PDB file of C-alpha atoms in Angstrom:
ATOM      1  CA  MET A   1     -29.508 -37.345  16.242  1.00  0.00           C
ATOM      2  CA  ILE A   2     -30.339 -38.399  19.827  1.00  0.00           C
ATOM      3  CA  GLN A   3     -26.815 -39.737  20.305  1.00  0.00           C
ATOM      4  CA  ASN A   4     -25.360 -36.415  19.115  1.00  0.00           C
ATOM      5  CA  TYR A   5     -27.579 -34.553  21.557  1.00  0.00           C
ATOM      6  CA  LEU A   6     -26.553 -36.890  24.398  1.00  0.00           C
ATOM      7  CA  ALA A   7     -22.882 -36.403  23.503  1.00  0.00           C
ATOM      8  CA  GLN A   8     -23.358 -32.642  23.618  1.00  0.00           C
ATOM      9  CA  LEU A   9     -25.129 -32.887  26.985  1.00  0.00           C
ATOM     10  CA  ALA A  10     -22.317 -35.117  28.282  1.00  0.00           C
ATOM     11  CA  ARG A  11     -19.762 -32.473  27.305  1.00  0.00           C
ATOM     12  CA  GLU A  12     -21.789 -29.773  29.072  1.00  0.00           C
ATOM     13  CA  LEU A  13     -22.117 -31.919  32.203  1.00  0.00           C
ATOM     14  CA  ASP A  14     -18.421 -32.733  32.287  1.00  0.00           C
ATOM     15  CA  PHE A  15     -18.019 -30.841  35.596  1.00  0.00           C
ATOM     16  CA  ASP A  16     -19.582 -33.779  37.509  1.00  0.00           C
ATOM     17  CA  ARG A  17     -18.996 -37.232  36.007  1.00  0.00           C
ATOM     18  CA  SER A  18     -21.248 -39.267  38.334  1.00  0.00           C
ATOM     19  CA  LEU A  19     -24.121 -36.797  37.976  1.00  0.00           C
ATOM     20  CA  SER A  20     -23.563 -36.792  34.221  1.00  0.00           C
ATOM     21  CA  ARG A  21     -23.873 -40.604  33.970  1.00  0.00           C
ATOM     22  CA  CYS A  22     -27.125 -40.575  35.937  1.00  0.00           C
ATOM     23  CA  VAL A  23     -28.646 -37.667  33.990  1.00  0.00           C
ATOM     24  CA  LEU A  24     -27.653 -39.077  30.587  1.00  0.00           C
ATOM     25  CA  GLU A  25     -29.381 -42.384  31.304  1.00  0.00           C
ATOM     26  CA  GLU A  26     -32.536 -40.566  32.337  1.00  0.00           C
ATOM     27  CA  VAL A  27     -32.458 -38.244  29.338  1.00  0.00           C
ATOM     28  CA  GLU A  28     -31.850 -41.094  26.886  1.00  0.00           C
ATOM     29  CA  ASP A  29     -34.840 -42.961  28.294  1.00  0.00           C
ATOM     30  CA  HIS A  30     -36.937 -39.789  28.043  1.00  0.00           C
ATOM     31  CA  LEU A  31     -35.947 -39.033  24.436  1.00  0.00           C
ATOM     32  CA  CYS A  32     -36.460 -42.621  23.252  1.00  0.00           C
ATOM     33  CA  GLU A  33     -39.884 -42.783  24.896  1.00  0.00           C
ATOM     34  CA  ALA A  34     -40.852 -39.422  23.417  1.00  0.00           C
ATOM     35  CA  VAL A  35     -39.770 -40.538  19.923  1.00  0.00           C
ATOM     36  CA  ALA A  36     -41.781 -43.752  20.303  1.00  0.00           C
ATOM     37  CA  ALA A  37     -44.846 -41.699  21.317  1.00  0.00           C
ATOM     38  CA  ASN A  38     -44.400 -39.197  18.470  1.00  0.00           C
ATOM     39  CA  SER A  39     -47.052 -39.513  15.770  1.00  0.00           C
ATOM     40  CA  THR A  40     -45.014 -37.949  12.945  1.00  0.00           C
ATOM     41  CA  GLY A  41     -44.232 -41.289  11.354  1.00  0.00           C
ATOM     42  CA  ASN A  42     -40.856 -40.043  10.179  1.00  0.00           C
ATOM     43  CA  ASP A  43     -38.148 -41.124  12.620  1.00  0.00           C
ATOM     44  CA  SER A  44     -35.650 -38.327  11.979  1.00  0.00           C
ATOM     45  CA  GLU A  45     -38.389 -35.675  12.081  1.00  0.00           C
ATOM     46  CA  ALA A  46     -39.670 -37.211  15.340  1.00  0.00           C
ATOM     47  CA  GLN A  47     -36.163 -37.078  16.820  1.00  0.00           C
ATOM     48  CA  ARG A  48     -35.757 -33.454  15.726  1.00  0.00           C
ATOM     49  CA  GLN A  49     -39.069 -32.468  17.339  1.00  0.00           C
ATOM     50  CA  VAL A  50     -38.347 -34.368  20.533  1.00  0.00           C
ATOM     51  CA  ILE A  51     -34.918 -32.755  20.921  1.00  0.00           C
ATOM     52  CA  ALA A  52     -36.393 -29.311  20.216  1.00  0.00           C
ATOM     53  CA  ASN A  53     -39.057 -29.906  22.888  1.00  0.00           C
ATOM     54  CA  PHE A  54     -36.418 -31.089  25.344  1.00  0.00           C
ATOM     55  CA  GLY A  55     -34.496 -27.836  25.230  1.00  0.00           C
ATOM     56  CA  ASN A  56     -30.992 -26.514  24.833  1.00  0.00           C
ATOM     57  CA  ALA A  57     -28.328 -28.861  26.268  1.00  0.00           C
ATOM     58  CA  ARG A  58     -26.197 -26.015  27.621  1.00  0.00           C
ATOM     59  CA  ALA A  59     -29.160 -24.391  29.395  1.00  0.00           C
ATOM     60  CA  ILE A  60     -30.167 -27.690  30.995  1.00  0.00           C
ATOM     61  CA  ALA A  61     -26.589 -28.447  32.061  1.00  0.00           C
ATOM     62  CA  SER A  62     -26.266 -24.998  33.624  1.00  0.00           C
ATOM     63  CA  GLU A  63     -29.246 -25.763  35.871  1.00  0.00           C
ATOM     64  CA  PHE A  64     -27.412 -28.849  37.105  1.00  0.00           C
ATOM     65  CA  VAL A  65     -24.492 -26.740  38.380  1.00  0.00           C
ATOM     66  CA  VAL A  66     -26.417 -25.905  41.561  1.00  0.00           C
ATOM     67  CA  VAL A  67     -27.342 -29.577  42.053  1.00  0.00           C
ATOM     68  CA  SER A  68     -23.713 -30.584  41.589  1.00  0.00           C
ATOM     69  CA  LEU A  69     -22.415 -27.933  44.005  1.00  0.00           C
ATOM     70  CA  ALA A  70     -24.883 -29.054  46.665  1.00  0.00           C
ATOM     71  CA  ARG A  71     -23.794 -32.694  46.179  1.00  0.00           C
ATOM     72  CA  GLN A  72     -20.142 -31.743  46.470  1.00  0.00           C
ATOM     73  CA  SER A  73     -20.786 -29.604  49.556  1.00  0.00           C
ATOM     74  CA  ARG A  74     -22.571 -32.503  51.225  1.00  0.00           C
ATOM     75  CA  ARG A  75     -19.714 -34.850  50.386  1.00  0.00           C
ATOM     76  CA  ALA A  76     -17.206 -32.334  51.727  1.00  0.00           C
ATOM     77  CA  GLY A  77     -19.253 -32.063  54.920  1.00  0.00           C
ATOM     78  CA  VAL A  78     -19.305 -35.829  55.382  1.00  0.00           C
ATOM     79  CA  ALA A  79     -15.553 -35.989  54.658  1.00  0.00           C
ATOM     80  CA  ALA A  80     -14.904 -33.254  57.250  1.00  0.00           C
ATOM     81  CA  LEU A  81     -16.920 -35.159  59.841  1.00  0.00           C
ATOM     82  CA  LEU A  82     -15.010 -38.368  59.098  1.00  0.00           C
ATOM     83  CA  ILE A  83     -11.701 -36.515  59.412  1.00  0.00           C
ATOM     84  CA  ILE A  84     -12.746 -35.061  62.779  1.00  0.00           C
ATOM     85  CA  LEU A  85     -13.793 -38.507  63.948  1.00  0.00           C
ATOM     86  CA  SER A  86     -10.471 -39.991  62.773  1.00  0.00           C
ATOM     87  CA  VAL A  87      -8.510 -37.269  64.596  1.00  0.00           C
ATOM     88  CA  PHE A  88     -10.493 -37.951  67.756  1.00  0.00           C
ATOM     89  CA  ILE A  89      -9.834 -41.691  67.556  1.00  0.00           C
ATOM     90  CA  ALA A  90      -6.123 -41.075  66.873  1.00  0.00           C
ATOM     91  CA  MET A  91      -5.880 -38.757  69.902  1.00  0.00           C
ATOM     92  CA  LYS A  92      -7.615 -41.226  72.173  1.00  0.00           C
ATOM     93  CA  ALA A  93      -5.459 -44.047  70.861  1.00  0.00           C
ATOM     94  CA  ARG A  94      -2.315 -41.995  71.513  1.00  0.00           C
ATOM     95  CA  ILE A  95      -3.361 -41.309  75.124  1.00  0.00           C
ATOM     96  CA  ALA A  96      -4.167 -44.970  75.615  1.00  0.00           C
ATOM     97  CA  TRP A  97      -0.771 -45.861  74.164  1.00  0.00           C
ATOM     98  CA  TYR A  98       1.015 -43.466  76.548  1.00  0.00           C
ATOM     99  CA  ALA A  99      -0.880 -44.923  79.482  1.00  0.00           C
ATOM    100  CA  ALA A 100      -0.135 -48.463  78.388  1.00  0.00           C
ATOM    101  CA  THR A 101       3.592 -47.814  78.078  1.00  0.00           C
ATOM    102  CA  GLN A 102       3.568 -45.691  81.275  1.00  0.00           C
ATOM    103  CA  TRP A 103       5.274 -42.899  79.448  1.00  0.00           C
ATOM    104  CA  ALA A 104       6.411 -40.167  81.810  1.00  0.00           C
ATOM    105  CA  ILE A 105       7.873 -36.741  81.176  1.00  0.00           C
ATOM    106  CA  CYS A 106      10.506 -35.056  83.302  1.00  0.00           C
ATOM    107  CA  ASP A 107       9.541 -32.333  85.836  1.00  0.00           C
ATOM    108  CA  ASP A 108      10.903 -29.493  83.672  1.00  0.00           C
ATOM    109  CA  MET A 109       8.654 -30.495  80.814  1.00  0.00           C
ATOM    110  CA  ARG A 110       5.557 -31.242  82.905  1.00  0.00           C
ATOM    111  CA  ALA A 111       4.164 -27.652  82.581  1.00  0.00           C
ATOM    112  CA  VAL A 112       4.750 -27.698  78.839  1.00  0.00           C
ATOM    113  CA  GLY A 113       3.167 -31.145  78.649  1.00  0.00           C
ATOM    114  CA  SER A 114      -0.011 -29.985  80.422  1.00  0.00           C
ATOM    115  CA  LEU A 115      -0.237 -26.945  78.106  1.00  0.00           C
ATOM    116  CA  VAL A 116       0.134 -29.152  75.054  1.00  0.00           C
ATOM    117  CA  GLY A 117      -2.554 -31.462  76.472  1.00  0.00           C
ATOM    118  CA  LEU A 118      -4.867 -28.489  76.995  1.00  0.00           C
ATOM    119  CA  ILE A 119      -4.375 -27.231  73.422  1.00  0.00           C
ATOM    120  CA  ASP A 120      -4.816 -30.793  72.210  1.00  0.00           C
ATOM    121  CA  ARG A 121      -8.142 -31.152  74.050  1.00  0.00           C
ATOM    122  CA  TYR A 122      -9.620 -27.773  73.049  1.00  0.00           C
ATOM    123  CA  ALA A 123      -8.332 -27.997  69.497  1.00  0.00           C
ATOM    124  CA  PHE A 124     -10.429 -31.089  69.087  1.00  0.00           C
ATOM    125  CA  LEU A 125     -13.490 -29.498  70.698  1.00  0.00           C
ATOM    126  CA  SER A 126     -13.069 -26.400  68.524  1.00  0.00           C
ATOM    127  CA  SER A 127     -12.765 -28.448  65.363  1.00  0.00           C
ATOM    128  CA  LEU A 128     -15.801 -30.487  66.447  1.00  0.00           C
ATOM    129  CA  VAL A 129     -17.887 -27.332  66.938  1.00  0.00           C
ATOM    130  CA  VAL A 130     -16.739 -25.916  63.588  1.00  0.00           C
ATOM    131  CA  GLY A 131     -17.390 -29.265  61.883  1.00  0.00           C
ATOM    132  CA  LEU A 132     -20.886 -29.572  63.355  1.00  0.00           C
ATOM    133  CA  GLY A 133     -21.622 -25.956  62.463  1.00  0.00           C
ATOM    134  CA  ALA A 134     -20.540 -26.604  58.883  1.00  0.00           C
ATOM    135  CA  TRP A 135     -22.621 -29.765  58.774  1.00  0.00           C
ATOM    136  CA  PHE A 136     -25.783 -27.997  60.012  1.00  0.00           C
ATOM    137  CA  TYR A 137     -25.143 -25.186  57.538  1.00  0.00           C
ATOM    138  CA  ILE A 138     -24.871 -27.653  54.651  1.00  0.00           C
ATOM    139  CA  ARG A 139     -27.993 -29.502  55.832  1.00  0.00           C
ATOM    140  CA  SER A 140     -29.996 -26.285  55.965  1.00  0.00           C
ATOM    141  CA  ARG A 141     -29.097 -25.235  52.394  1.00  0.00           C
TER     142      ARG A 141
ATOM    143  CA  MET B   1     -43.390 -17.068  36.627  1.00  0.00           C
ATOM    144  CA  LEU B   2     -43.756 -20.740  35.734  1.00  0.00           C
ATOM    145  CA  LYS B   3     -40.141 -21.430  36.623  1.00  0.00           C
ATOM    146  CA  GLY B   4     -40.626 -19.954  40.096  1.00  0.00           C
ATOM    147  CA  HIS B   5     -43.347 -22.505  40.763  1.00  0.00           C
ATOM    148  CA  LEU B   6     -41.735 -25.460  39.023  1.00  0.00           C
ATOM    149  CA  ASP B   7     -40.957 -27.295  42.269  1.00  0.00           C
ATOM    150  CA  MET B   8     -44.587 -27.077  43.396  1.00  0.00           C
ATOM    151  CA  ILE B   9     -45.788 -28.193  39.946  1.00  0.00           C
ATOM    152  CA  VAL B  10     -43.476 -31.234  40.005  1.00  0.00           C
ATOM    153  CA  LEU B  11     -44.501 -32.166  43.552  1.00  0.00           C
ATOM    154  CA  ALA B  12     -48.166 -31.845  42.569  1.00  0.00           C
ATOM    155  CA  ALA B  13     -47.643 -34.044  39.496  1.00  0.00           C
ATOM    156  CA  LEU B  14     -46.076 -36.734  41.684  1.00  0.00           C
ATOM    157  CA  ALA B  15     -48.824 -36.552  44.319  1.00  0.00           C
ATOM    158  CA  ALA B  16     -50.862 -39.050  42.286  1.00  0.00           C
ATOM    159  CA  GLY B  17     -48.089 -41.657  42.486  1.00  0.00           C
ATOM    160  CA  SER B  18     -44.543 -42.580  41.514  1.00  0.00           C
ATOM    161  CA  ALA B  19     -43.423 -41.658  38.011  1.00  0.00           C
ATOM    162  CA  HIS B  20     -40.342 -41.185  35.840  1.00  0.00           C
ATOM    163  CA  GLY B  21     -39.369 -37.879  34.227  1.00  0.00           C
ATOM    164  CA  TYR B  22     -41.255 -38.358  30.955  1.00  0.00           C
ATOM    165  CA  ALA B  23     -44.421 -39.396  32.815  1.00  0.00           C
ATOM    166  CA  VAL B  24     -44.118 -36.370  35.113  1.00  0.00           C
ATOM    167  CA  ILE B  25     -44.023 -34.076  32.061  1.00  0.00           C
ATOM    168  CA  GLN B  26     -47.038 -35.810  30.528  1.00  0.00           C
ATOM    169  CA  GLU B  27     -48.945 -35.530  33.820  1.00  0.00           C
ATOM    170  CA  ILE B  28     -48.161 -31.795  34.048  1.00  0.00           C
ATOM    171  CA  LYS B  29     -49.353 -31.251  30.469  1.00  0.00           C
ATOM    172  CA  ARG B  30     -52.492 -33.324  31.015  1.00  0.00           C
ATOM    173  CA  ARG B  31     -53.527 -31.737  34.300  1.00  0.00           C
ATOM    174  CA  SER B  32     -52.759 -28.187  33.176  1.00  0.00           C
ATOM    175  CA  GLY B  33     -54.613 -28.688  29.897  1.00  0.00           C
ATOM    176  CA  GLY B  34     -51.382 -28.017  28.027  1.00  0.00           C
ATOM    177  CA  ALA B  35     -50.975 -24.582  29.641  1.00  0.00           C
ATOM    178  CA  PHE B  36     -47.572 -25.462  31.096  1.00  0.00           C
ATOM    179  CA  ASP B  37     -45.634 -26.240  27.949  1.00  0.00           C
ATOM    180  CA  LEU B  38     -42.144 -25.811  29.403  1.00  0.00           C
ATOM    181  CA  PRO B  39     -38.969 -27.239  27.768  1.00  0.00           C
ATOM    182  CA  GLU B  40     -39.106 -30.873  28.873  1.00  0.00           C
ATOM    183  CA  GLY B  41     -35.458 -30.969  29.906  1.00  0.00           C
ATOM    184  CA  THR B  42     -36.015 -28.439  32.679  1.00  0.00           C
ATOM    185  CA  ILE B  43     -37.857 -31.066  34.696  1.00  0.00           C
ATOM    186  CA  TYR B  44     -34.679 -33.076  35.395  1.00  0.00           C
ATOM    187  CA  PRO B  45     -32.706 -30.436  37.342  1.00  0.00           C
ATOM    188  CA  ALA B  46     -35.903 -29.877  39.365  1.00  0.00           C
ATOM    189  CA  LEU B  47     -36.299 -33.605  40.063  1.00  0.00           C
ATOM    190  CA  HIS B  48     -32.661 -33.890  41.184  1.00  0.00           C
ATOM    191  CA  ARG B  49     -32.914 -30.761  43.322  1.00  0.00           C
ATOM    192  CA  LEU B  50     -36.073 -32.018  45.035  1.00  0.00           C
ATOM    193  CA  GLU B  51     -34.501 -35.420  45.599  1.00  0.00           C
ATOM    194  CA  GLN B  52     -31.472 -33.775  47.149  1.00  0.00           C
ATOM    195  CA  ALA B  53     -33.752 -31.768  49.435  1.00  0.00           C
ATOM    196  CA  GLY B  54     -35.373 -35.012  50.602  1.00  0.00           C
ATOM    197  CA  LEU B  55     -38.755 -34.148  49.106  1.00  0.00           C
ATOM    198  CA  LEU B  56     -38.530 -36.941  46.528  1.00  0.00           C
ATOM    199  CA  SER B  57     -36.883 -40.333  46.568  1.00  0.00           C
ATOM    200  CA  GLY B  58     -35.550 -41.840  43.358  1.00  0.00           C
ATOM    201  CA  ARG B  59     -34.874 -45.444  42.457  1.00  0.00           C
ATOM    202  CA  TRP B  60     -33.689 -47.183  39.308  1.00  0.00           C
ATOM    203  CA  THR B  61     -36.009 -49.658  37.617  1.00  0.00           C
ATOM    204  CA  THR B  62     -35.955 -51.404  34.253  1.00  0.00           C
ATOM    205  CA  ALA B  63     -38.509 -50.288  31.676  1.00  0.00           C
ATOM    206  CA  ASP B  64     -40.260 -52.700  29.286  1.00  0.00           C
ATOM    207  CA  SER B  65     -37.849 -51.473  26.618  1.00  0.00           C
ATOM    208  CA  GLY B  66     -34.959 -52.818  28.731  1.00  0.00           C
ATOM    209  CA  ARG B  67     -33.605 -49.327  29.424  1.00  0.00           C
ATOM    210  CA  ARG B  68     -32.834 -48.258  32.977  1.00  0.00           C
ATOM    211  CA  ARG B  69     -35.380 -45.777  34.261  1.00  0.00           C
ATOM    212  CA  ARG B  70     -35.316 -43.557  37.336  1.00  0.00           C
ATOM    213  CA  VAL B  71     -38.658 -43.430  39.099  1.00  0.00           C
ATOM    214  CA  TYR B  72     -39.432 -40.706  41.642  1.00  0.00           C
ATOM    215  CA  THR B  73     -41.758 -40.900  44.623  1.00  0.00           C
ATOM    216  CA  LEU B  74     -42.975 -38.167  46.946  1.00  0.00           C
ATOM    217  CA  THR B  75     -41.531 -38.619  50.449  1.00  0.00           C
ATOM    218  CA  LYS B  76     -43.344 -37.692  53.665  1.00  0.00           C
ATOM    219  CA  ALA B  77     -41.373 -34.433  53.715  1.00  0.00           C
ATOM    220  CA  GLY B  78     -42.414 -33.902  50.079  1.00  0.00           C
ATOM    221  CA  ASN B  79     -46.066 -34.406  50.978  1.00  0.00           C
ATOM    222  CA  ARG B  80     -45.759 -31.879  53.795  1.00  0.00           C
ATOM    223  CA  ALA B  81     -43.938 -29.403  51.518  1.00  0.00           C
ATOM    224  CA  LEU B  82     -46.660 -29.772  48.881  1.00  0.00           C
ATOM    225  CA  ALA B  83     -49.392 -29.170  51.481  1.00  0.00           C
ATOM    226  CA  ASP B  84     -47.535 -26.078  52.762  1.00  0.00           C
ATOM    227  CA  ARG B  85     -47.039 -24.666  49.266  1.00  0.00           C
ATOM    228  CA  HIS B  86     -50.645 -25.428  48.396  1.00  0.00           C
ATOM    229  CA  ALA B  87     -51.820 -23.462  51.447  1.00  0.00           C
ATOM    230  CA  VAL B  88     -49.542 -20.507  50.596  1.00  0.00           C
ATOM    231  CA  TRP B  89     -50.693 -20.589  46.963  1.00  0.00           C
ATOM    232  CA  LYS B  90     -54.376 -20.664  47.975  1.00  0.00           C
ATOM    233  CA  GLN B  91     -53.858 -17.725  50.315  1.00  0.00           C
ATOM    234  CA  PHE B  92     -52.107 -15.780  47.529  1.00  0.00           C
ATOM    235  CA  SER B  93     -54.726 -16.755  44.959  1.00  0.00           C
ATOM    236  CA  ASP B  94     -57.618 -15.739  47.266  1.00  0.00           C
ATOM    237  CA  ALA B  95     -55.921 -12.416  48.003  1.00  0.00           C
ATOM    238  CA  ILE B  96     -55.448 -11.642  44.297  1.00  0.00           C
ATOM    239  CA  ALA B  97     -59.007 -12.743  43.496  1.00  0.00           C
ATOM    240  CA  GLY B  98     -60.308 -10.428  46.226  1.00  0.00           C
ATOM    241  CA  LEU B  99     -58.173  -7.596  44.917  1.00  0.00           C
ATOM    242  CA  LEU B 100     -59.329  -8.034  41.327  1.00  0.00           C
ATOM    243  CA  ALA B 101     -62.974  -8.438  42.342  1.00  0.00           C
ATOM    244  CA  GLY B 102     -62.902  -5.007  43.953  1.00  0.00           C
ATOM    245  CA  SER B 103     -61.439  -3.274  40.953  1.00  0.00           C
ATOM    246  CA  ARG B 104     -62.956  -2.441  37.596  1.00  0.00           C
ATOM    247  CA  PRO B 105     -60.854  -1.132  34.735  1.00  0.00           C
ATOM    248  CA  ARG B 106     -61.714   2.492  34.025  1.00  0.00           C
ATOM    249  CA  GLU B 107     -63.301   3.096  30.646  1.00  0.00           C
ATOM    250  CA  ASN B 108     -61.178   6.155  29.881  1.00  0.00           C
ATOM    251  CA  PRO B 109     -57.849   5.698  31.647  1.00  0.00           C
ATOM    252  CA  ALA B 110     -55.736   8.871  31.828  1.00  0.00           C
TER     253      ALA B 110
END
């Protein structure tokens, strides 16, 4: 009976596999401990009572949706920060590479080159500000 | 009403020391004299939410039965949050008590 309930809960928590694994282990421990503490004497009746006291699997799983969304938002925030950091490192590495190879552009393209450099620099700063803003927003939720 | 205060109830139950989900439920029942008889499963989303908020920390241990067990502990932020909520609750409770003390039900309400 407990295994059936856990299988049902697993199906309801299918939207977040890692959260599901963690929750199922906790719930199994809870149900087994509650059955052991039950004074009914009849194992299947004890299991039935314990599952009834635990509550509806769908209702419990629905409360985990918010937890899962917050976890995913945090992960997305960390991923965004890592991407920004990677872009920054790539940009710096590119500039260092140009300097090392003494790459030079012709006079006609110099104005275009400085404009591209300007966009390059402020694009990074803009993305950094947006990324930090998103991170603080996620942290405050 | 109970659900709105579930976080405070869980934090209060863990103020005495670290505990796993089942023990938290038992502590709530014991300290409330059985008044808070909520579906036991509702405690787990609350525990995860509070852990995510940094008010609890969770760690896996092994129970005597050999099963893995997640034990929760109140963090410093959790202690502060509990103290804050306690103060707000006391203020609310005092205000309601004062309000009720000054009112007597009319014998023949219209």
